[in-house]
Short mmCIF file of C-alpha atoms in Angstrom, two decimals:
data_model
loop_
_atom_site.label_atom_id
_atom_site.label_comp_id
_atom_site.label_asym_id
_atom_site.label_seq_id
_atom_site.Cartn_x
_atom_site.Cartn_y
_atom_site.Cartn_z
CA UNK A 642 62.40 -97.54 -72.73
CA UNK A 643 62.53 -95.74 -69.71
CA UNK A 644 66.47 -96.05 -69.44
CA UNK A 645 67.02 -93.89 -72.75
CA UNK A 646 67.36 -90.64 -73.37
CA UNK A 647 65.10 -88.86 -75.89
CA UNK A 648 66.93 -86.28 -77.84
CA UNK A 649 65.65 -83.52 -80.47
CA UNK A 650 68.00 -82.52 -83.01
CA UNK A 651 67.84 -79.82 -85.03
CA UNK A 652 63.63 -80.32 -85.47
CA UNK A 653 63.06 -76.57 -85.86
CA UNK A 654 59.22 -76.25 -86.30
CA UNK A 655 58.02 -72.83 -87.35
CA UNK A 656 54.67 -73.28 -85.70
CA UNK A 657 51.64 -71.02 -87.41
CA UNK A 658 48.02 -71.46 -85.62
CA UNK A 659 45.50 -73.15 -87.47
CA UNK A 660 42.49 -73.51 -85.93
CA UNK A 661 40.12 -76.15 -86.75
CA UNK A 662 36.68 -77.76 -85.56
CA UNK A 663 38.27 -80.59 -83.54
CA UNK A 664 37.50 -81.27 -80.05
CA UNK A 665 39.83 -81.33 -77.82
CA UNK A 666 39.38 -84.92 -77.06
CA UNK A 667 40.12 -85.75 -80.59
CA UNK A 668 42.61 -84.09 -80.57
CA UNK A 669 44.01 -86.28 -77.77
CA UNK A 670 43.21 -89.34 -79.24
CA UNK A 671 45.79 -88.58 -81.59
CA UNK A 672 48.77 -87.78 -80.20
CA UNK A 673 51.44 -90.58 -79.82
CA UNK A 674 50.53 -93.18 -76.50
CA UNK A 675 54.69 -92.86 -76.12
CA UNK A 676 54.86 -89.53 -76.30
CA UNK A 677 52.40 -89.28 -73.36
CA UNK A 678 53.85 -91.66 -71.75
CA UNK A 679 57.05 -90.09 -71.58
CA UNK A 680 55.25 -86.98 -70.54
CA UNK A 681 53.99 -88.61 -67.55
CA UNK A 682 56.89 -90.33 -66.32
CA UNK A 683 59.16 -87.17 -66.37
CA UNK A 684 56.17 -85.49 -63.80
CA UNK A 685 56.16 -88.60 -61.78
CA UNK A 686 59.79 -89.09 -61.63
CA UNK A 687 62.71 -87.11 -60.11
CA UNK A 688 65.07 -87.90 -63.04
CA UNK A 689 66.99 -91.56 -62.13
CA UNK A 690 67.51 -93.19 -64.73
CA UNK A 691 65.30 -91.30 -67.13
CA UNK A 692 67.61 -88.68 -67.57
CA UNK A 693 71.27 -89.68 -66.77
CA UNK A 694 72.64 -86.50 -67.59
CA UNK A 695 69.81 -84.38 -66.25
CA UNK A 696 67.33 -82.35 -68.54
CA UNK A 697 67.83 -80.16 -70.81
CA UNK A 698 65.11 -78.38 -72.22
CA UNK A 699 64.62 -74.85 -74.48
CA UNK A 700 60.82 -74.78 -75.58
CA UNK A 701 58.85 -71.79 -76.87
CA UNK A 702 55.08 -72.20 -75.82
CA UNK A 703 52.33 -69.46 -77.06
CA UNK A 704 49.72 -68.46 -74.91
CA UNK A 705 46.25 -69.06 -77.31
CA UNK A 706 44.39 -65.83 -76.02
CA UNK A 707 47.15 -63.49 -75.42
CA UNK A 708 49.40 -64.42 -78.65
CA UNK A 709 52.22 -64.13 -76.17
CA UNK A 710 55.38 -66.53 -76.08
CA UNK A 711 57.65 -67.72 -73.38
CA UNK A 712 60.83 -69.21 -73.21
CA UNK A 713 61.55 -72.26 -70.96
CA UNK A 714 64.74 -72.91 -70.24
CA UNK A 715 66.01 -76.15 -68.00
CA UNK A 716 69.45 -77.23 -67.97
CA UNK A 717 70.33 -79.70 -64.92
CA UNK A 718 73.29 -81.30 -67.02
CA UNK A 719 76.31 -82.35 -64.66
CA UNK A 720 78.92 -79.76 -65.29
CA UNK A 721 80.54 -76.41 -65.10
CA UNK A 722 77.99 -73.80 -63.60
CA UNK A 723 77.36 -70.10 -64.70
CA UNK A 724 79.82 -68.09 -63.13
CA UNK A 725 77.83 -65.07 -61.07
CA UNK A 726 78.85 -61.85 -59.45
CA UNK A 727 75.45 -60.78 -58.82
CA UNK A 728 73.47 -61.72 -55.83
CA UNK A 729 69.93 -61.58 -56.87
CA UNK A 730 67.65 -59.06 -55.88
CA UNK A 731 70.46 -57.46 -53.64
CA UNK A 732 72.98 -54.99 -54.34
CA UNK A 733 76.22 -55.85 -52.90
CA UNK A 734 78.99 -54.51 -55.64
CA UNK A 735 80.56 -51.14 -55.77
CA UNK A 736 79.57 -48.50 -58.25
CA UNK A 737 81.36 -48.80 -61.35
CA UNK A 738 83.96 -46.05 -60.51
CA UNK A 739 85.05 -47.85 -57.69
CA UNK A 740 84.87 -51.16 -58.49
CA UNK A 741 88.81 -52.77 -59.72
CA UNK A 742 89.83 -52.28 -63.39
CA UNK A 743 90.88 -56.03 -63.60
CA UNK A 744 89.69 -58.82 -61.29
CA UNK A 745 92.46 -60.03 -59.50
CA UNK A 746 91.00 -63.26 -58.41
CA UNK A 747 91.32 -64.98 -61.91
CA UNK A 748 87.30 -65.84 -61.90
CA UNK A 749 86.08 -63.28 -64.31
CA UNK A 750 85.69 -65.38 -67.63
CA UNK A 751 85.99 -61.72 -69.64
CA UNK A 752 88.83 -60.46 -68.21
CA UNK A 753 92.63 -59.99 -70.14
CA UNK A 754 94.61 -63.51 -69.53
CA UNK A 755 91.40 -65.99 -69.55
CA UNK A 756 90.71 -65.98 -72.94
CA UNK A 757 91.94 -69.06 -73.83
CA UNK A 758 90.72 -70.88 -70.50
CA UNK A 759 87.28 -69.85 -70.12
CA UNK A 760 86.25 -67.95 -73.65
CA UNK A 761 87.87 -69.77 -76.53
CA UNK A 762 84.66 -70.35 -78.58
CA UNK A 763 85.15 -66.02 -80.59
CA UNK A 764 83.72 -65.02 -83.56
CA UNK A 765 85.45 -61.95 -84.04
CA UNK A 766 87.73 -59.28 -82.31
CA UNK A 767 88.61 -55.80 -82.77
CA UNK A 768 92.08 -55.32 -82.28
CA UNK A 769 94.08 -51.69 -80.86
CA UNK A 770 94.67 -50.23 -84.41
CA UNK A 771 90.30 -50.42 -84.94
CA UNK A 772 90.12 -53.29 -87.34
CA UNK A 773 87.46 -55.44 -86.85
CA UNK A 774 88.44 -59.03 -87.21
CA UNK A 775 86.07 -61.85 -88.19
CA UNK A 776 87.32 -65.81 -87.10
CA UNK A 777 86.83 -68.80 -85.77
CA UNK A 778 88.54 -69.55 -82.14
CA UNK A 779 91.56 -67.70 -80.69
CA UNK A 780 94.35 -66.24 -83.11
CA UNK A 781 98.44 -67.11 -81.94
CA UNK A 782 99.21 -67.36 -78.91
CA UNK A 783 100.77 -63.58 -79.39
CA UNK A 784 97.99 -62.08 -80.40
CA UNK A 785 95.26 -63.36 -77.86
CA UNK A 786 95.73 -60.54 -75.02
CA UNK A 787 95.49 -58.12 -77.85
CA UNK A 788 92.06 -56.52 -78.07
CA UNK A 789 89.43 -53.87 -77.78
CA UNK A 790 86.22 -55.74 -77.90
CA UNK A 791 85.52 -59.70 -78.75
CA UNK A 792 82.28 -61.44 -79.75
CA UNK A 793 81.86 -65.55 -78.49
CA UNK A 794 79.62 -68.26 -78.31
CA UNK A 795 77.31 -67.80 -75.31
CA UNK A 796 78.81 -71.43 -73.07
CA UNK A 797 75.37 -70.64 -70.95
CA UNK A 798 72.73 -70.25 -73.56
CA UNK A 799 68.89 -69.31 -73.55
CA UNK A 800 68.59 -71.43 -76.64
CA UNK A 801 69.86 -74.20 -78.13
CA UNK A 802 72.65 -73.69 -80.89
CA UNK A 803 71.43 -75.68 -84.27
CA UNK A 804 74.06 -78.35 -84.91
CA UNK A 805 75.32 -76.51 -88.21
CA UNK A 806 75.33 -73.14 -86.60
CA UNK A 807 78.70 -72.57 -86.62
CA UNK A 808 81.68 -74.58 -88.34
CA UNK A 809 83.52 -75.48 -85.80
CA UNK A 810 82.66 -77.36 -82.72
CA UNK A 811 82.74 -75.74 -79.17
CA UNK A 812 85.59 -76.29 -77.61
CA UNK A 813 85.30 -78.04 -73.84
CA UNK A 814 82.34 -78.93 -71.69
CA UNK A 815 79.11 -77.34 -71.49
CA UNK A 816 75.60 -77.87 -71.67
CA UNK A 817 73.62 -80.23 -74.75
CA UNK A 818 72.28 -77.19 -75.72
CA UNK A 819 75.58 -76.29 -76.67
CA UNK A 820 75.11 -79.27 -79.84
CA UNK A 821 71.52 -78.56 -80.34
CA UNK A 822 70.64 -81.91 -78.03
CA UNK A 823 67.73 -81.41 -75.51
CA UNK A 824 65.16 -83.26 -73.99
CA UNK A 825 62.33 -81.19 -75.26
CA UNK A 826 60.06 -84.60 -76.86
CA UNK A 827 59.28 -85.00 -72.73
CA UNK A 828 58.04 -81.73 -72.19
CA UNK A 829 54.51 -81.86 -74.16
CA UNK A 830 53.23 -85.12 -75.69
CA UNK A 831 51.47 -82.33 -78.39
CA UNK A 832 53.63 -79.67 -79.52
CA UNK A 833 51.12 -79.31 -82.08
CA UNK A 834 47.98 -78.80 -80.43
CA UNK A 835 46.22 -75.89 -82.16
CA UNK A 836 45.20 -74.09 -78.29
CA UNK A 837 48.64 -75.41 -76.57
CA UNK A 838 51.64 -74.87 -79.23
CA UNK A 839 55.13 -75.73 -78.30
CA UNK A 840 58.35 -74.74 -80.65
CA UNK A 841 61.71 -76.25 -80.14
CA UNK A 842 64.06 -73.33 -79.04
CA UNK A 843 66.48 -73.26 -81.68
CA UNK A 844 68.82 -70.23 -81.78
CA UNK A 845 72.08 -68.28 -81.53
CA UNK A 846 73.57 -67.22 -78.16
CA UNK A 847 76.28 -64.73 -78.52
CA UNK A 848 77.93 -62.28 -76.39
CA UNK A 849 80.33 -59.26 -77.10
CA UNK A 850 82.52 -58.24 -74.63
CA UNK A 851 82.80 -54.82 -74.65
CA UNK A 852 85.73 -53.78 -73.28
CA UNK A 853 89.17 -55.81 -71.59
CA UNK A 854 88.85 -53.30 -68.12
CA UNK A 855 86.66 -55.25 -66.00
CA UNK A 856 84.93 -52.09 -64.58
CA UNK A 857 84.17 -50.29 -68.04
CA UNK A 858 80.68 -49.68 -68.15
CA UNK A 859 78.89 -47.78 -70.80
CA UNK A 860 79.33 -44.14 -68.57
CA UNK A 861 83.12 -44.28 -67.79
CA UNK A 862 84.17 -45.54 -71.52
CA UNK A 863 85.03 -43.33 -74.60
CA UNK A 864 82.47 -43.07 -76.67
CA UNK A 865 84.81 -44.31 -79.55
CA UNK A 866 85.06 -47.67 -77.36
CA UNK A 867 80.93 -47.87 -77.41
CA UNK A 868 81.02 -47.89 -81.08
CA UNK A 869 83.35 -50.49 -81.14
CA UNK A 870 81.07 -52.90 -79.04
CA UNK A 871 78.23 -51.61 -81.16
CA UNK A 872 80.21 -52.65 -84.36
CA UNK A 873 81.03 -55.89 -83.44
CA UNK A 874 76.89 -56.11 -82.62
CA UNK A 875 76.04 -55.19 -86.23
CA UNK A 876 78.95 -57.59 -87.92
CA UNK A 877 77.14 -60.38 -85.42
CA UNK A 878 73.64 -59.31 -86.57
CA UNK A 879 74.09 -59.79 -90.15
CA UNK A 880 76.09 -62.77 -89.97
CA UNK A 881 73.27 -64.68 -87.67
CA UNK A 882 70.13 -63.18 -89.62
CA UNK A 883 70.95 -64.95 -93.05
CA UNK A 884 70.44 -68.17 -91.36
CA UNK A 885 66.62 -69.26 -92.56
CA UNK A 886 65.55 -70.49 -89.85
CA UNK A 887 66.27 -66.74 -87.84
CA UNK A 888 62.48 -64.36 -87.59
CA UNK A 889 63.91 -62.40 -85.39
CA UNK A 890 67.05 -60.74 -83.85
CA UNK A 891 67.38 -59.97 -80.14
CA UNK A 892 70.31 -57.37 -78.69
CA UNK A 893 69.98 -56.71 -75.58
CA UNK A 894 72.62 -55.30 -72.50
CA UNK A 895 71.61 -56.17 -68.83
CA UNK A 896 73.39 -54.47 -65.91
CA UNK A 897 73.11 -55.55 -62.37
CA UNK A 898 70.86 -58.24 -60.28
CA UNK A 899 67.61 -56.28 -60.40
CA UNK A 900 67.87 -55.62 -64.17
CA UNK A 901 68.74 -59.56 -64.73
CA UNK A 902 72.49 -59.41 -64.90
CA UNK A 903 74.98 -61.75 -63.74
CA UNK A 904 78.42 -61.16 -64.64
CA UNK A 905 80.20 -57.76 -63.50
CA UNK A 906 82.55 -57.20 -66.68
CA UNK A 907 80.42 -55.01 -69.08
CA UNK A 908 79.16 -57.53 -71.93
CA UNK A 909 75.89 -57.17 -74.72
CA UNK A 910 74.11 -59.70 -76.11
CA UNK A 911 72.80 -60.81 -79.62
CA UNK A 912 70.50 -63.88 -79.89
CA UNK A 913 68.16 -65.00 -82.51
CA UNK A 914 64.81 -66.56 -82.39
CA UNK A 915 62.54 -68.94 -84.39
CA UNK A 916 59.41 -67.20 -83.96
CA UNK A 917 58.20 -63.43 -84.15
CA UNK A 918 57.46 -62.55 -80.70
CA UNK A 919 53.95 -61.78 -79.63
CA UNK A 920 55.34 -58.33 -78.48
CA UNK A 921 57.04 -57.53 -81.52
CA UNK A 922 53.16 -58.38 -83.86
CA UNK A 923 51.75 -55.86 -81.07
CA UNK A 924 54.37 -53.40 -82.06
CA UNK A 925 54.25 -53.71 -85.82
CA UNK A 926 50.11 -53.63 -85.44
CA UNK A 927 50.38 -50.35 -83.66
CA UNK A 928 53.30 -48.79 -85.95
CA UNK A 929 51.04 -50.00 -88.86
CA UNK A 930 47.76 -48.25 -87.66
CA UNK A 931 50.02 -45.08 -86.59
CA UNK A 932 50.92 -44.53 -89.95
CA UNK A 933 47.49 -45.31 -91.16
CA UNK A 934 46.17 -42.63 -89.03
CA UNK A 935 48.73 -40.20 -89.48
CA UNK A 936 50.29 -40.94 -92.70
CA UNK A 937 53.90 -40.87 -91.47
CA UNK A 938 56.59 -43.33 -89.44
CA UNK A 939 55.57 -43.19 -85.71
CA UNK A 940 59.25 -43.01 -84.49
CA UNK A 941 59.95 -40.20 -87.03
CA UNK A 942 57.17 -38.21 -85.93
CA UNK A 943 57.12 -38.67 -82.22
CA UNK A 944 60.98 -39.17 -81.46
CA UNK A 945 62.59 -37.11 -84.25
CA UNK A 946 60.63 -34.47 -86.07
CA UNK A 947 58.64 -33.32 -83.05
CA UNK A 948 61.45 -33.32 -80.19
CA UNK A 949 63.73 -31.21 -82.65
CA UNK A 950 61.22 -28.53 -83.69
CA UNK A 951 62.22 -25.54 -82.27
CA UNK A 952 59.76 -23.95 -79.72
CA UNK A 953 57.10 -27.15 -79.54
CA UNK A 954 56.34 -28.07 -76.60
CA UNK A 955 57.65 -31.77 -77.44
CA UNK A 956 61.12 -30.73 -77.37
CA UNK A 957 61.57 -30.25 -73.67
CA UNK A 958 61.19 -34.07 -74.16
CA UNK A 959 64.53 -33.55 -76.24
CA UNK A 960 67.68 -35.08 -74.71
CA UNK A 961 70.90 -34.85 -76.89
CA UNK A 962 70.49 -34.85 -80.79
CA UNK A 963 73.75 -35.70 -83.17
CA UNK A 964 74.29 -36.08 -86.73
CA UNK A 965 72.32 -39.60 -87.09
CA UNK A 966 70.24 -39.63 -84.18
CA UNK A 967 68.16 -38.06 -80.99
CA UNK A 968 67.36 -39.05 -77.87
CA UNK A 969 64.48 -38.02 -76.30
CA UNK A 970 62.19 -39.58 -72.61
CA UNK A 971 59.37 -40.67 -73.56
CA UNK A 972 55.83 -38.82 -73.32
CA UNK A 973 54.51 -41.74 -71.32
CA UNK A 974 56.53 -44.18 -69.67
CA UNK A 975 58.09 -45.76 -66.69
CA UNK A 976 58.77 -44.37 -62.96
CA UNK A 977 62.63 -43.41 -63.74
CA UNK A 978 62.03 -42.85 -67.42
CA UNK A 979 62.81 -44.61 -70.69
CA UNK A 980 65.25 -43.05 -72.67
CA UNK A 981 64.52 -43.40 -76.72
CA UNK A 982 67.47 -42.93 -78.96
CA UNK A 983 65.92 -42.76 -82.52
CA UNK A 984 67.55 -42.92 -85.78
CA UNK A 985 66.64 -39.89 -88.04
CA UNK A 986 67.71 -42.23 -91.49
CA UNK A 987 64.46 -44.46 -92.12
CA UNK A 988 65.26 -48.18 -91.99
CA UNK A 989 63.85 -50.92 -89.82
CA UNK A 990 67.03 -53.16 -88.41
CA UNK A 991 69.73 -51.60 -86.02
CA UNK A 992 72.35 -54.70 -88.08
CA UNK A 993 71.90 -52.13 -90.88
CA UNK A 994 73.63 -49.24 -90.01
CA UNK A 995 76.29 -47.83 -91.81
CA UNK A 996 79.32 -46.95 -90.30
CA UNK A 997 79.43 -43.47 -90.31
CA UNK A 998 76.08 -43.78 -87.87
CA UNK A 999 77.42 -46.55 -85.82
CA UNK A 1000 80.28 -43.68 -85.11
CA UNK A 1001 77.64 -41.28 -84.43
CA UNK A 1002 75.73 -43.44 -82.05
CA UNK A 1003 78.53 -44.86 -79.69
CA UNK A 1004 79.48 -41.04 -78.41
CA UNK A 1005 75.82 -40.26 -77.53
CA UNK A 1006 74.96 -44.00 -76.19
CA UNK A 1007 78.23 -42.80 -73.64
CA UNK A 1008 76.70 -39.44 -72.97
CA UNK A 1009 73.16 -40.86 -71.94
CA UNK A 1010 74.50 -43.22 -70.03
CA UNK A 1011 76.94 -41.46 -67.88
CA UNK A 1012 73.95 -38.93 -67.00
CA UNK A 1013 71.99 -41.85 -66.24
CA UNK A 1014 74.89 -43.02 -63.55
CA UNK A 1015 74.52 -39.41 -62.14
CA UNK A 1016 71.44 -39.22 -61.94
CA UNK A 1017 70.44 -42.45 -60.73
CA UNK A 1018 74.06 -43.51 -59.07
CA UNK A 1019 74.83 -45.93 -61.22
CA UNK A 1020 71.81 -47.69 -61.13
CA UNK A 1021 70.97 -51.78 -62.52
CA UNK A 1022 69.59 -50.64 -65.98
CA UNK A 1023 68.36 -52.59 -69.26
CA UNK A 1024 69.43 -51.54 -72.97
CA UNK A 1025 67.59 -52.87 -75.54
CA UNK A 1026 66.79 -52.85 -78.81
CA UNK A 1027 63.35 -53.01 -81.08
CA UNK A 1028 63.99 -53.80 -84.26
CA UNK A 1029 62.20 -55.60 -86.79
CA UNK A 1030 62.37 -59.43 -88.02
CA UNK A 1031 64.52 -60.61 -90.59
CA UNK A 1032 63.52 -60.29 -94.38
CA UNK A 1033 63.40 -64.23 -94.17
CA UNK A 1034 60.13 -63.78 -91.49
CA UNK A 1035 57.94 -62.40 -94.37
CA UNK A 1036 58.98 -63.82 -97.48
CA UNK A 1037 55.35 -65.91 -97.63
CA UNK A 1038 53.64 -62.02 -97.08
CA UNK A 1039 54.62 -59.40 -99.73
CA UNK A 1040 52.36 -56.76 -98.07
CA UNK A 1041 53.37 -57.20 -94.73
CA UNK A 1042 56.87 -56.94 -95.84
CA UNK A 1043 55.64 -53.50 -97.75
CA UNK A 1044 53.64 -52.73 -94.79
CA UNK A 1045 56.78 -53.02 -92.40
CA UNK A 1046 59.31 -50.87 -94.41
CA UNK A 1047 56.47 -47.88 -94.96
CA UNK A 1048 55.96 -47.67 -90.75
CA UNK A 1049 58.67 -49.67 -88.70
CA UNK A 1050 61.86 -48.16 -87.85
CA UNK A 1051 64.24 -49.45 -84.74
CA UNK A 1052 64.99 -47.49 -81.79
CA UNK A 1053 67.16 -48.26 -79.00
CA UNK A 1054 66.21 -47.85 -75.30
CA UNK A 1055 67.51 -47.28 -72.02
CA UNK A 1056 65.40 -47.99 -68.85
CA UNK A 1057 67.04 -47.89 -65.10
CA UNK A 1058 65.37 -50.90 -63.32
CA UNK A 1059 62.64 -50.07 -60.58
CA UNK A 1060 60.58 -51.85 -58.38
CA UNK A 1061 56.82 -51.63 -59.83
CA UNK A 1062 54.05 -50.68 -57.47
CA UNK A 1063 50.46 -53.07 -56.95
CA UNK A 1064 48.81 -50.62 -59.10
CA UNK A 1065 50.97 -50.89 -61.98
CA UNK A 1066 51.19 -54.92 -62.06
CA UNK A 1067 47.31 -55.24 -61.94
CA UNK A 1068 46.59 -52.83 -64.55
CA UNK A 1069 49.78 -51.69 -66.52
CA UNK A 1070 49.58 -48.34 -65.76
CA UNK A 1071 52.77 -46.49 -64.19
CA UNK A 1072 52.39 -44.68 -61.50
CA UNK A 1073 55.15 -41.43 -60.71
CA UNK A 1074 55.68 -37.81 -59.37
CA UNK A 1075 58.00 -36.33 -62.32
CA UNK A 1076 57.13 -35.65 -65.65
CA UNK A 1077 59.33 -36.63 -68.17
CA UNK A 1078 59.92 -33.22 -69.49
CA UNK A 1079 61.66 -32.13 -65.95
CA UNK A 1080 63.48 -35.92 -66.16
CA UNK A 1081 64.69 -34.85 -69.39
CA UNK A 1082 66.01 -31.28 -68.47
CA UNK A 1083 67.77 -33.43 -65.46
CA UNK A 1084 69.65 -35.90 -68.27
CA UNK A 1085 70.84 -32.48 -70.21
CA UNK A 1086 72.03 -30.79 -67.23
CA UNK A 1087 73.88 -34.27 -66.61
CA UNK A 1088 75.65 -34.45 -70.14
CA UNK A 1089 76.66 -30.77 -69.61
CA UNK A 1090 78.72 -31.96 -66.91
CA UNK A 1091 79.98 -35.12 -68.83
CA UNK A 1092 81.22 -33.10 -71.53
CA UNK A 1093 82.76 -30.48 -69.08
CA UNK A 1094 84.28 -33.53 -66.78
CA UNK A 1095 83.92 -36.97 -67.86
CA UNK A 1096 83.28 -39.54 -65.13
CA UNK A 1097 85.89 -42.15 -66.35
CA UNK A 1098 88.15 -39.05 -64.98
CA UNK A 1099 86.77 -38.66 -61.59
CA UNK A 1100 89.20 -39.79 -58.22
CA UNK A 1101 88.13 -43.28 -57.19
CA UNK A 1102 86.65 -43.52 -53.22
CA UNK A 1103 89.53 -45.18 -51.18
CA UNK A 1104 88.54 -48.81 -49.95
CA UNK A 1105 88.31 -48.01 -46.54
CA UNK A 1106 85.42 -45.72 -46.92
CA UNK A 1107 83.69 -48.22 -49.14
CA UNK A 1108 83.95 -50.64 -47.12
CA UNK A 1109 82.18 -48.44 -43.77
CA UNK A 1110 79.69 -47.43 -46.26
CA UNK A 1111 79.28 -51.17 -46.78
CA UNK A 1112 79.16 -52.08 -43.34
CA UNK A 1113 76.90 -49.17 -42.33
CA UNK A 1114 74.70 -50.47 -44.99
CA UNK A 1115 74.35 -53.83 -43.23
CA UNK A 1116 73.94 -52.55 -40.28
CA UNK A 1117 70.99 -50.44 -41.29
CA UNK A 1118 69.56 -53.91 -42.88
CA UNK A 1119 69.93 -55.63 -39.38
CA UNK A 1120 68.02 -52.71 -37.85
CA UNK A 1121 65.28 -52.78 -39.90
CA UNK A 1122 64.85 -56.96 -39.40
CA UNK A 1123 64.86 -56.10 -35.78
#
């Protein structure tokens, strides 16, 4: 009836193209008259009584030509809101060095003292004396203000949480997607449809908070602090991946309103998906056909063995190497340049690092970061990760399993957030004045000064100049509208 609500729960379908000879009007003729009808009368209707609590959707649609997917997301459930301290598009926030160690206005939901009111749903903790802590909820009462880095359920999710996710419920209100209950059966009539697939978004939505001081960003922490976050990402990663119904894992770190951030405090985040993403087939095809060419690993060729040779001409590409790994720009990439930090071990998923590299890894993550804040003055920036699908993705294919270990190996990357030019949206193609070898010498001649003077140590600007730099900024704005 058109007073209920239509729920799917937990009706993960793995969806695998098969195409067959059917017309598209047969095709039609088969799908269920309710379903359709349902589809129609969400389009026609502004909600009412069709959906009393509002919609909630998470639905995974592939594009037939391009192989691509995309992620819907619609939550209009009557509730609390996702807190946001970005305005988007616009840069209104101080850099990190200036901006207030804890926010004194009691609405940060990561901040020291609101972990029990706004974060309760953790996973896991490190605590001062470096143990990492696995749980679920808060510890005592004692214990809860006492902590280097926490992991908790995301109470904003892209995806929906599968009902037996997790063992215990979330605590307080939130979104259905929180219990794996959306409204997806109104979205498409035909999820099945061979040209028009549609998967229910099923998945994990976690996020590790990386530090207690609100204004700890990657460039002013210790580089022992990184590795903690980074831990705590690897401990989440291999807990979430032995679910079956996980492909892939997604970590990810997004910093400011131009690079799709929304919350100040410095926070990562780990989600899973129930698909391979058509990005991710285009990057195992091409790691694949590199090694058929070549007869090695792509990323140990291009990002390890060739950057470190002494006297090539790849390694004024080189950036910073360590024990573990090397970061290099890329040959070919974006405007401000992508910074590639490669392991030199071969394996394929970041969740499987050892320790002793994770230790490695946080100290140069800190290095390349704080010379991208001089650099770029503390530009909005993405960190992510490619790594490959779960072992549970390609249990049905032996030799694309064997395939995948010979070539694939994860890299992390770092990319400041730019505005792209006409040129480069119509045809992919970036368009810039440096070469990455001179962007490169730039990020060593930054660490150099890191190591000599560390940013978390440098004198914060008093409030009254930033607050004439903010004005003058405004004004500037106003002139230009005029």
């Amino acid at each position: 009836s058109g007073s209920s609500r239509w729920r799917t729960k937990m009706s993960i379908q793995l969806y695998s193209p098969v195409y067959t000879d059917m017309a598209d009007d047969e095709a039609q003729e088969q799908v269920d008259s309710e379903a359709v009808e349902r589809f129609w009368m969400r389009l026609n209707s502004s909600g009412g009584d069709i959906f009393p609590r509002g919609a909630d959707f998470r639905i995974l649609r592939q594009d037939a030509l391009t192989q691509r997917w995309t992620l819907y997301v619609q939550n209009q459930s009557v509730g609390p809101q996702k807190p946001r301290d970005f305005v988007k598009g616009v840069r209104d926030e101080p850099r990190a060095l200036d901006a207030p160690q804890h926010d004194k206005s009691g609405r940060c939901p990561f901040c020291v003292g609101n972990e029990a009111r706004m974060t309760s749903a953790e996973l896991c903790r490190v605590i001062p004396s470096g143990e990492l802590v696995e749980h679920g909820g808060l510890p005592e009462s004692s214990q809860i203000k006492n902590w280097l880095v926490r992991a908790v359920r995301n109470k904003f999710p892209y995806l929906a949480n599968p009902p037996d996710l997790y063992a215990m419920p979330f605590p307080g209100d939130g979104p259905a997607a929180l219990v794996g209950e959306l409204d997806n059966d109104w979205s498409n009539p035909d999820p099945s449809h061979p040209l028009y697939p549609q998967v229910d978004g099923f998945g994990a939505s976690e996020v590790i908070i990386e530090t207690p001081q609100h204004n700890g960003q990657l460039a002013i922490l210790t580089g022992e602090q990184v590795t903690n976050s980074l831990r705590v990402l690897a401990v989440r990663g291999r807990a979430l991946r032995e679910h079956s119904f996980v492909k892939q894992m997604v970590y990810f770190k997004q910093y400011g309103a131009s690079a799709g951030g929304s919350m100040f405090h410095p926070h990562m985040q780990v989600h899973t998906l129930p698909i391979i993403t058509g990005y991710m087939q285009e990057q195992l095809l091409r790691h694949s056909r590199f090694f058929t060419t070549h007869g090695c690993c792509a990323v140990q060729k291009l990002y390890v063995d060739d950057v470190t040779r002494d006297g090539s001409i790849s390694s004024s590409r080189l950036i910073r190497q360590s024990s573990h790994f090397v970061a290099s720009m890329c040959y070919a990439k974006s405007t401000k340049g992508r910074v590639v930090i490669a392991p030199k071990r071969h394996f394929q998923r970041f969740e499987d690092c050892t320790d002793a590299e994770l230790q490695d890894l946080g100290p140069l993550l800190q290095l390349v970061m704080a010379a991208v804040y001089q650099i770029h003055d503390d530009p909005h920036y993405n960190v992510f990760w490619e790594t490959a699908p779960t072992e549970s993705a390609f249990l049905d294919n032996t030799q694309k399993r064997l395939d995948l270990e010979r070539s694939y190996r994860w890299t992390l990357h770092v990319r400041a957030v730019r505005n792209k030019l006409g040129i480069t949206n119509a045809t992919g193609i970036d368009l810039t004045d440096r070469l990455p070898e001179e962007v490169a010498k730039e990020y060593r001649a930054a660490i150099d000064m890191e190591l000599g003077s560390p940013l978390r140590d440098s004198p914060r600007t008093p409030e009254a100049e930033l607050l004439k730099a903010r004005i003058a900024a405004k004004e500037e704005e106003l002139a230009k509208l005029r």
